[in-house]
Amino acid sequence: MRRSENSQRRRLLKEKKEERDSFDGAAECRTENMDRLKRKADARKPPKGRLKKLRIKGSGEGENSADDLDRKGQVEGESRIKVYDENFTRIFDHGRKRFEDKWRRGDAQLFDSRLWVDKHSPTSEKDLAVHSRKVAEVKQWIEEQLRDPSKAQSRMLVLTGPAGVGKTAVVRSLANSMDLEVLEWRTPTPILWHEYSHHAVTGAPYMSKIDDFEAFIRKARKFLPLPTAGVHAARQGPTLPGFKDGNPSKERAKLLIIDDLPNAHDKAHRQRLCESLHVLAIGSKFPTVLIITDEVGTGEQREERKILTNEIIQELERAGAKKIAFNPITVNGVLKVLKRVQLIEKCKAPFPCLSAIAESCSGDIRQALTSLQFLCLGYESKPSHSSVWDPGGCRVDKRSSNKSFQKLDTESDVSKTPALGDRDLTLSLFHALGKFLHNKRQSDAQVQASSFDGLKLKDEYCRNPLKMAEPETILSQAHAETSTVAAFLHENFLQFVDDEATDDVSAISGYLSDTDCLLCGEGSMRFRRAVLNFNDIEPYQVANAASSSVAARGLLFANAHPAPPRWQTLRAPSLWQVERQHWQKKVETHSQAFSHTTFVSSSVLHTEMYPYRHRLPIQSPGAAVPMEDHEISNVETPFVEEDEMEVDAISKETSSVKEHSYVVEPRSSEIDIEDEIEEW
Amino acid sequence: MLWVDKYRPHTLDKVMVHMEEAQHLKNLIALGDCPHLLFYGPSGAGKKTLIMALLREMYGPGAEKVKVENKPWKVEAGTRKLEIDLTTVSSNYHVEFSPSDAGFQDRYVVQEIIKDMAKSRPLDVAGTKGFKVLVLNEVDKLSREAQHSLRRTMEKYSSACRLILCCNSASKVIEAIRSRCLNIRISAPTKEDIVSVMQHVAKKENLQLPMGLAGRIALQSNRNLRAALLSFEACYVQQYPFSENQAVQATDWEQYVTEIANDIVTEQSPKRLFQVRGKLYELLSNCIPPEIILKRLLVELMRKLDSELKREVCHWAAHYEHRMQLGQKAIFHLEAFVAKFMSIYKRFLIANFG
């Protein structure tokens, strides 16, 4: 009965993914596991209660043996570390392999069919495009961990950075060169609910990803160092043959990589995730590297992810983990790698194309390589190659439709930006602010040359064209909140205006005032509805966009006489500090905000009571209740309170003198993040 | 104890300013019931004094036995549960608080506390009033939503409690509330009133107060009785016996604003604006309300201006004061006003003196 069910399920699967005949291998290890498990269950007919245990084991074992299958054809000794960047490439690779085996038997050695990203992934330190200082930092950390594990405060290293900057590559190549054994957490392949329901009869329980992850971490903490714990080690991912041989003497130092965190949508799950990572950070038995990819952009889901990662990072840093942030790879770095790869692959893409790729990938080397590979197809002269590529290509790269292929083919090889290589550009906030503040415009001569005369404006409203993208584009690339942008602009604009241009300053501050009003108007966040549907445009979004546009454009327009360009520093808005002080003070003085049986409003308190009070001898606002009204007052708590407040008030008064002396001292620069703006 | 508190009149009979209003209020109480009341008028005019005296008139001295409580109110707002910390001053007969302390959650606070009060309606065998009084401060600072919910709650629980609202500007209170209340305007005391109150205090304290000094203190106080009394006491601490031409010190923030005004008039440039910004920040972080800074600054600047500029400057001050009410970041608007003034003044200087 079970068999038939099994085959039925398989049929279903096949119907769904007809083409993917190759998927019965490691591609979907989870479903594979299920099969395996069921087979086992059939064979042994165990009582239902044991199933769960088996399954947990099974997921690791299954993967392992599937891997073995997969590996047989491959060169086993080439590298002991498996390069599995993503499920995607894995699936792809495997499928490709099958194809090759079927159709081009014998050619396999000649033609390495892997994606260039994998084929040319760095194996040693010198291949890395990442800044050498970062590499050294990571290396030093690993070395420290290996040398004296007991000394280290935490055995956790957190790597952050945008996608494709080589975070994983650094760890792997270092591990390779230092001969470490890499263990990794790999997120189980997601199963769909209806898939699960097929298995439900077998009694296999449903496990959320977080459950899995927690279990993994528990085991990672407890069992891994034991060489005999073969089962658990197997679960950790690719294992050494040494383990299976029962030969613990060959054991190498281990490094655990966690590259992919399970999703956690609500607070409870986030908490669990944080806790389990915290536990790992404190009690890990061997060096652990957690790799977190930065999220850019806005939007509810991304925000969520950002919150999650921030929480995790904070939690881990509290636990003593070291954090290293990776920056996007420089254009030159990318270019170097591209050239190297091109040389190896012997393809003839022109140099401008390479630099175009390098510039447009915004530091994402993985993308740059994929783009290069795609581009090179266009320059391939041998037809046989493209025919090889095609079967695999049309499956994986569906979006790169044949049309664009032809386009690249037919078009003359003038330097052409690869159509697919573009990524959305992101700007740092400071970069964007710098653009607005420096107000780069074309010179008069340039304007005269282009001599645009459509609409004639009065001279006072005429400005030369901007030497930058549309301000709105820049704003959207900077991904900053409008209020933040406005605060930064407000803090810094004065030094970018010529010393004589009082009118300009007045106009700019007028625009900033407009911005503030727009932000708080009808469509502001205050009126934001609880449930957001992101397909609709909410009024607050419009208000936000409009107000930031007013701020940026207002500044650009009104700054008609910019200060001569020079090196400037950007300060963080002192507005925030002032606001904080304001609230602090308000809370501090709140307890004194009543006198003589009634309240005193805070404005009265600060403008009238306070300034006088510190000039008067010791006075107490709290005890301001006239005694004659309390003939029959049984001692109540309020009086005790008042007495306490009296003392409080006295001590406050003595200090209030200090608080109230308005000494204009240079604002403390503790929160001033001085940041350079380069001349753009 | 400060003189302000010490010599605050406790009954409606002893009130020294607004005697007419006090008498009317007394007659109103004598009728047995009272409508909701809305007291409005400038700061330091005596609204609170009247309210407290009124409460005493209603309930006797018991109304002055107050306790200060700071307790979290648990409010269920739809599906969420909020906890709002709020300080209340209450006696057996009344509760007083400033709902605007709760920030944007003010509307829940208003509803919740009124509901809570209506529950524990005083049932006295002696046959005292069957309602409690709720004193709400700074009603004009309530958000619109809060004012609307206040209106609804007002109707629903009007049998159980009476509201006494207190604010500076009635125009910021919605019509619906104003029409449901008896509006009582408390005007600022005249200079003569203030002088007579000060003389009264001086007599009680056995002090000799020269008329000239009293006049100057009254003048400086801008018809604010509280400020005048505080300033009077400060003068006493500073020097006694008083001399006729003793200097009356302004408060330090006022001096500071004067300083800012001087800065602005002496130099108009972005650099100077930057310095002024620092000083404005200093005032703001000391919790001086931006509206008051702006007003004071305008007054100070007016003193130094030619009359032909006054209209324009006033216009812009009003403009940016309005903006300030609409917006959130007061400094943007304050600074915009200063910049505007600089621009106008500089143009004027260049036009007239080259």
GROMACS .gro file of C-alpha atoms in nm, chain A residues 19-316:
model
  298
   19GLU     CA    1   1.196   1.813  -1.744
   20ARG     CA    2   1.376   1.775  -1.423
   21ASP     CA    3   1.443   1.410  -1.462
   22SER     CA    4   1.767   1.462  -1.291
   23PHE     CA    5   1.609   1.557  -0.969
   24ASP     CA    6   1.603   1.221  -0.811
   25GLY     CA    7   1.950   1.273  -0.675
   26ALA     CA    8   2.062   1.513  -0.417
   27ALA     CA    9   1.870   1.797  -0.568
   28GLU     CA   10   1.585   1.771  -0.329
   29CYS     CA   11   1.744   1.610  -0.040
   30ARG     CA   12   1.439   1.658   0.173
   31THR     CA   13   1.205   1.463  -0.051
   32GLU     CA   14   1.480   1.221  -0.107
   33ASN     CA   15   1.508   1.176   0.261
   34MET     CA   16   1.145   1.109   0.285
   35ASP     CA   17   1.169   0.839   0.025
   36ARG     CA   18   1.467   0.690   0.188
   37LEU     CA   19   1.299   0.700   0.517
   38LYS     CA   20   0.995   0.532   0.385
   39ARG     CA   21   1.194   0.266   0.222
   40LYS     CA   22   1.361   0.207   0.548
   41ALA     CA   23   1.033   0.211   0.724
   42ASP     CA   24   0.900  -0.042   0.485
   43ALA     CA   25   1.197  -0.260   0.526
   44ARG     CA   26   1.211  -0.258   0.897
   45LYS     CA   27   0.851  -0.195   0.979
   46PRO     CA   28   0.937  -0.019   1.297
   47PRO     CA   29   0.682   0.090   1.550
   48LYS     CA   30   0.551   0.435   1.476
   49GLY     CA   31   0.716   0.587   1.775
   50ARG     CA   32   1.060   0.533   1.633
   51LEU     CA   33   0.993   0.711   1.315
   52LYS     CA   34   1.073   1.051   1.439
   53LYS     CA   35   1.415   0.956   1.557
   54LEU     CA   36   1.488   0.788   1.236
   55ARG     CA   37   1.384   1.080   1.038
   56ILE     CA   38   1.610   1.317   1.216
   57LYS     CA   39   1.897   1.092   1.147
   58GLY     CA   40   1.775   1.032   0.801
   59SER     CA   41   1.795   1.384   0.685
   60GLY     CA   42   2.164   1.386   0.743
   61GLU     CA   43   2.230   1.040   0.625
   62GLY     CA   44   2.024   1.077   0.320
   63GLU     CA   45   2.201   1.383   0.217
   64ASN     CA   46   2.526   1.220   0.275
   65SER     CA   47   2.463   0.917   0.069
   66ALA     CA   48   2.302   1.121  -0.199
   67ASP     CA   49   2.611   1.327  -0.204
   68ASP     CA   50   2.811   1.014  -0.242
   69LEU     CA   51   2.613   0.919  -0.543
   70ASP     CA   52   2.666   1.255  -0.680
   71ARG     CA   53   3.029   1.253  -0.605
   72LYS     CA   54   3.113   0.928  -0.771
   73GLY     CA   55   3.148   1.079  -1.109
   74GLN     CA   56   3.328   1.379  -0.981
   75VAL     CA   57   3.684   1.426  -0.892
   76GLU     CA   58   3.679   1.340  -0.530
   77GLY     CA   59   4.021   1.450  -0.421
   78GLU     CA   60   4.023   1.788  -0.586
   79SER     CA   61   3.891   1.962  -0.286
   80ARG     CA   62   3.751   1.826   0.028
   81ILE     CA   63   3.541   2.126   0.079
   82LYS     CA   64   3.236   2.123  -0.126
   83VAL     CA   65   3.149   2.436  -0.298
   84TYR     CA   66   2.782   2.464  -0.251
   85ASP     CA   67   2.699   2.824  -0.266
   86GLU     CA   68   2.331   2.797  -0.314
   87ASN     CA   69   2.076   2.539  -0.373
   88PHE     CA   70   2.034   2.686  -0.712
   89THR     CA   71   2.380   2.620  -0.834
   90ARG     CA   72   2.370   2.279  -0.684
   91ILE     CA   73   2.060   2.185  -0.865
   92PHE     CA   74   2.187   2.336  -1.175
   93ASP     CA   75   2.520   2.167  -1.155
   94HIS     CA   76   2.370   1.837  -1.106
   95GLY     CA   77   2.133   1.871  -1.390
   96ARG     CA   78   2.412   1.981  -1.613
   97LYS     CA   79   2.619   1.688  -1.514
   98ARG     CA   80   2.349   1.449  -1.615
   99PHE     CA   81   2.310   1.615  -1.945
  100GLU     CA   82   2.673   1.595  -2.017
  101ASP     CA   83   2.683   1.234  -1.924
  102LYS     CA   84   2.402   1.156  -2.155
  103TRP     CA   85   2.501   1.349  -2.460
  104ARG     CA   86   2.864   1.436  -2.449
  105ARG     CA   87   3.020   1.137  -2.293
  106GLY     CA   88   3.392   1.159  -2.306
  107ASP     CA   89   3.393   1.530  -2.354
  108ALA     CA   90   3.354   1.595  -1.984
  109GLN     CA   91   3.721   1.639  -1.916
  110LEU     CA   92   3.762   1.878  -2.201
  111PHE     CA   93   3.475   2.091  -2.104
  112ASP     CA   94   3.415   2.179  -1.746
  113SER     CA   95   3.052   2.261  -1.747
  114ARG     CA   96   3.022   2.434  -1.417
  115LEU     CA   97   2.924   2.793  -1.395
  116TRP     CA   98   3.218   3.024  -1.397
  117VAL     CA   99   3.129   3.143  -1.057
  118ASP     CA  100   3.199   2.798  -0.921
  119LYS     CA  101   3.470   2.707  -1.160
  120HIS     CA  102   3.673   3.011  -1.077
  121SER     CA  103   3.585   3.044  -0.717
  122PRO     CA  104   3.896   3.130  -0.522
  123THR     CA  105   4.076   2.838  -0.373
  124SER     CA  106   4.361   3.022  -0.211
  125GLU     CA  107   4.413   3.347  -0.038
  126LYS     CA  108   4.581   3.523  -0.324
  127ASP     CA  109   4.289   3.462  -0.556
  128LEU     CA  110   4.056   3.665  -0.340
  129ALA     CA  111   3.933   3.996  -0.464
  130VAL     CA  112   3.837   4.106  -0.114
  131HIS     CA  113   4.048   4.374   0.045
  132SER     CA  114   4.353   4.211   0.194
  133ARG     CA  115   4.301   4.379   0.529
  134LYS     CA  116   3.965   4.213   0.574
  135VAL     CA  117   4.108   3.880   0.473
  136ALA     CA  118   4.388   3.927   0.721
  137GLU     CA  119   4.139   4.011   0.989
  138VAL     CA  120   3.942   3.695   0.931
  139LYS     CA  121   4.259   3.493   0.909
  140GLN     CA  122   4.389   3.632   1.230
  141TRP     CA  123   4.066   3.549   1.403
  142ILE     CA  124   4.074   3.190   1.280
  143GLU     CA  125   4.435   3.155   1.380
  144GLU     CA  126   4.364   3.287   1.725
  145GLN     CA  127   4.080   3.047   1.760
  146LEU     CA  128   4.293   2.757   1.659
  147ARG     CA  129   4.591   2.849   1.867
  148ASP     CA  130   4.422   2.896   2.195
  149PRO     CA  131   4.053   2.822   2.197
  150SER     CA  132   4.017   2.860   2.571
  151LYS     CA  133   4.137   3.215   2.565
  152ALA     CA  134   3.884   3.341   2.318
  153GLN     CA  135   3.586   3.512   2.465
  154SER     CA  136   3.351   3.381   2.208
  155ARG     CA  137   3.401   3.139   1.930
  156MET     CA  138   3.171   3.320   1.696
  157LEU     CA  139   3.261   3.544   1.408
  158VAL     CA  140   2.993   3.741   1.229
  159LEU     CA  141   3.057   3.847   0.873
  160THR     CA  142   2.827   4.103   0.727
  161GLY     CA  143   2.816   4.270   0.391
  162PRO     CA  144   2.614   4.297   0.075
  163ALA     CA  145   2.551   3.997  -0.143
  164GLY     CA  146   2.830   3.865  -0.356
  165VAL     CA  147   3.124   4.039  -0.196
  166GLY     CA  148   3.295   3.716  -0.112
  167LYS     CA  149   3.209   3.659   0.250
  168THR     CA  150   3.171   3.288   0.208
  169ALA     CA  151   3.455   3.269  -0.038
  170VAL     CA  152   3.695   3.421   0.211
  171VAL     CA  153   3.608   3.173   0.480
  172ARG     CA  154   3.620   2.880   0.249
  173SER     CA  155   3.945   2.966   0.084
  174LEU     CA  156   4.104   3.039   0.418
  175ALA     CA  157   3.979   2.711   0.550
  176ASN     CA  158   4.119   2.546   0.246
  177SER     CA  159   4.459   2.699   0.279
  178MET     CA  160   4.472   2.635   0.651
  179ASP     CA  161   4.348   2.282   0.601
  180LEU     CA  162   4.038   2.307   0.813
  181GLU     CA  163   3.741   2.087   0.797
  182VAL     CA  164   3.435   2.288   0.706
  183LEU     CA  165   3.102   2.194   0.850
  184GLU     CA  166   2.799   2.386   0.761
  185TRP     CA  167   2.437   2.437   0.831
  186ARG     CA  168   2.238   2.403   0.522
  187THR     CA  169   1.876   2.502   0.526
  188PRO     CA  170   1.668   2.199   0.446
  189THR     CA  171   1.490   2.216   0.118
  190PRO     CA  172   1.149   2.354   0.181
  191ILE     CA  173   0.864   2.113   0.152
  192LEU     CA  174   0.525   2.224   0.049
  193TRP     CA  175   0.238   2.159   0.274
  194HIS     CA  176   0.063   1.919   0.038
  195GLU     CA  177   0.385   1.731  -0.006
  196TYR     CA  178   0.403   1.696   0.362
  197SER     CA  179   0.049   1.575   0.380
  198HIS     CA  180   0.146   1.284   0.160
  199HIS     CA  181   0.399   1.184   0.415
  200ALA     CA  182   0.171   1.239   0.703
  201VAL     CA  183   0.054   0.880   0.686
  202THR     CA  184   0.400   0.759   0.760
  203GLY     CA  185   0.385   0.951   1.081
  204ALA     CA  186   0.672   1.178   0.997
  205PRO     CA  187   0.614   1.486   1.204
  206TYR     CA  188   0.631   1.832   1.061
  207MET     CA  189   0.928   2.029   1.172
  208SER     CA  190   0.958   2.398   1.121
  209LYS     CA  191   1.287   2.527   0.994
  210ILE     CA  192   1.354   2.690   1.321
  211ASP     CA  193   1.300   2.366   1.505
  212ASP     CA  194   1.551   2.210   1.274
  213PHE     CA  195   1.793   2.489   1.330
  214GLU     CA  196   1.762   2.474   1.703
  215ALA     CA  197   1.817   2.104   1.702
  216PHE     CA  198   2.118   2.154   1.487
  217ILE     CA  199   2.267   2.406   1.721
  218ARG     CA  200   2.199   2.191   2.022
  219LYS     CA  201   2.387   1.913   1.862
  220ALA     CA  202   2.660   2.138   1.739
  221ARG     CA  203   2.722   2.241   2.094
  222LYS     CA  204   2.703   1.905   2.255
  223PHE     CA  205   2.820   1.633   2.035
  224LEU     CA  206   3.038   1.743   1.759
  225PRO     CA  207   3.379   1.722   1.913
  226LEU     CA  208   3.325   1.355   1.986
  227PRO     CA  209   3.477   1.169   1.698
  228THR     CA  210   3.250   0.873   1.757
  229ALA     CA  211   2.937   1.076   1.709
  230GLY     CA  212   2.920   0.978   1.349
  231VAL     CA  213   2.549   1.022   1.320
  232HIS     CA  214   2.554   1.374   1.441
  233ALA     CA  215   2.854   1.467   1.244
  234ALA     CA  216   2.685   1.333   0.942
  235ARG     CA  217   2.398   1.561   1.007
  236GLN     CA  218   2.621   1.861   1.005
  237GLY     CA  219   2.665   1.824   0.638
  238PRO     CA  220   2.939   1.687   0.426
  239THR     CA  221   3.153   1.461   0.637
  240LEU     CA  222   3.492   1.327   0.600
  241PRO     CA  223   3.559   0.983   0.489
  242GLY     CA  224   3.776   0.969   0.798
  243PHE     CA  225   3.467   0.963   1.007
  244LYS     CA  226   3.308   0.682   0.827
  245ASP     CA  227   3.622   0.482   0.838
  246GLY     CA  228   3.616   0.526   1.211
  247ASN     CA  229   3.958   0.681   1.194
  248PRO     CA  230   3.949   0.972   1.432
  249SER     CA  231   4.324   1.016   1.439
  250LYS     CA  232   4.313   1.194   1.108
  251GLU     CA  233   4.074   1.447   1.246
  252ARG     CA  234   4.140   1.803   1.143
  253ALA     CA  235   4.043   2.124   1.311
  254LYS     CA  236   3.689   2.214   1.233
  255LEU     CA  237   3.518   2.528   1.128
  256LEU     CA  238   3.144   2.568   1.131
  257ILE     CA  239   2.983   2.794   0.878
  258ILE     CA  240   2.627   2.912   0.910
  259ASP     CA  241   2.545   3.079   0.587
  260ASP     CA  242   2.174   3.083   0.578
  261LEU     CA  243   1.945   3.157   0.866
  262PRO     CA  244   1.594   3.024   0.871
  263ASN     CA  245   1.320   3.274   0.829
  264ALA     CA  246   1.163   3.417   1.138
  265HIS     CA  247   0.863   3.631   1.084
  266ASP     CA  248   0.714   3.703   1.419
  267LYS     CA  249   0.863   3.806   1.743
  268ALA     CA  250   0.854   3.469   1.911
  269HIS     CA  251   1.048   3.309   1.630
  270ARG     CA  252   1.298   3.588   1.622
  271GLN     CA  253   1.350   3.541   1.988
  272ARG     CA  254   1.409   3.173   1.947
  273LEU     CA  255   1.651   3.228   1.668
  274CYS     CA  256   1.841   3.488   1.863
  275GLU     CA  257   1.852   3.270   2.169
  276SER     CA  258   1.982   2.970   1.989
  277LEU     CA  259   2.250   3.177   1.819
  278HIS     CA  260   2.340   3.333   2.148
  279VAL     CA  261   2.379   2.992   2.302
  280LEU     CA  262   2.600   2.893   2.014
  281ALA     CA  263   2.808   3.207   2.047
  282ILE     CA  264   2.874   3.137   2.411
  283GLY     CA  265   2.914   2.768   2.407
  284SER     CA  266   3.031   2.664   2.067
  285LYS     CA  267   3.297   2.398   2.084
  286PHE     CA  268   3.479   2.511   1.777
  287PRO     CA  269   3.511   2.829   1.574
  288THR     CA  270   3.188   2.929   1.411
  289VAL     CA  271   3.139   3.176   1.132
  290LEU     CA  272   2.798   3.326   1.084
  291ILE     CA  273   2.750   3.493   0.750
  292ILE     CA  274   2.478   3.752   0.723
  293THR     CA  275   2.395   3.925   0.400
  294ASP     CA  276   2.298   4.288   0.431
  295GLU     CA  277   1.959   4.382   0.309
  296VAL     CA  278   1.928   4.697   0.113
  297GLY     CA  279   1.622   4.889   0.033
  298THR     CA  280   1.295   4.948   0.203
  299GLY     CA  281   0.967   4.771   0.214
  300GLU     CA  282   0.798   4.581   0.486
  301GLN     CA  283   0.964   4.246   0.436
  302ARG     CA  284   1.307   4.388   0.401
  303GLU     CA  285   1.252   4.594   0.709
  304GLU     CA  286   1.162   4.280   0.893
  305ARG     CA  287   1.473   4.109   0.777
  306LYS     CA  288   1.679   4.410   0.874
  307ILE     CA  289   1.531   4.411   1.220
  308LEU     CA  290   1.603   4.044   1.253
  309THR     CA  291   1.963   4.071   1.145
  310ASN     CA  292   2.021   4.373   1.362
  311GLU     CA  293   1.880   4.192   1.659
  312ILE     CA  294   2.096   3.894   1.592
  313ILE     CA  295   2.409   4.097   1.547
  314GLN     CA  296   2.348   4.290   1.864
  315GLU     CA  297   2.276   3.976   2.054
  316LEU     CA  298   2.591   3.813   1.930
   0.00000   0.00000   0.00000
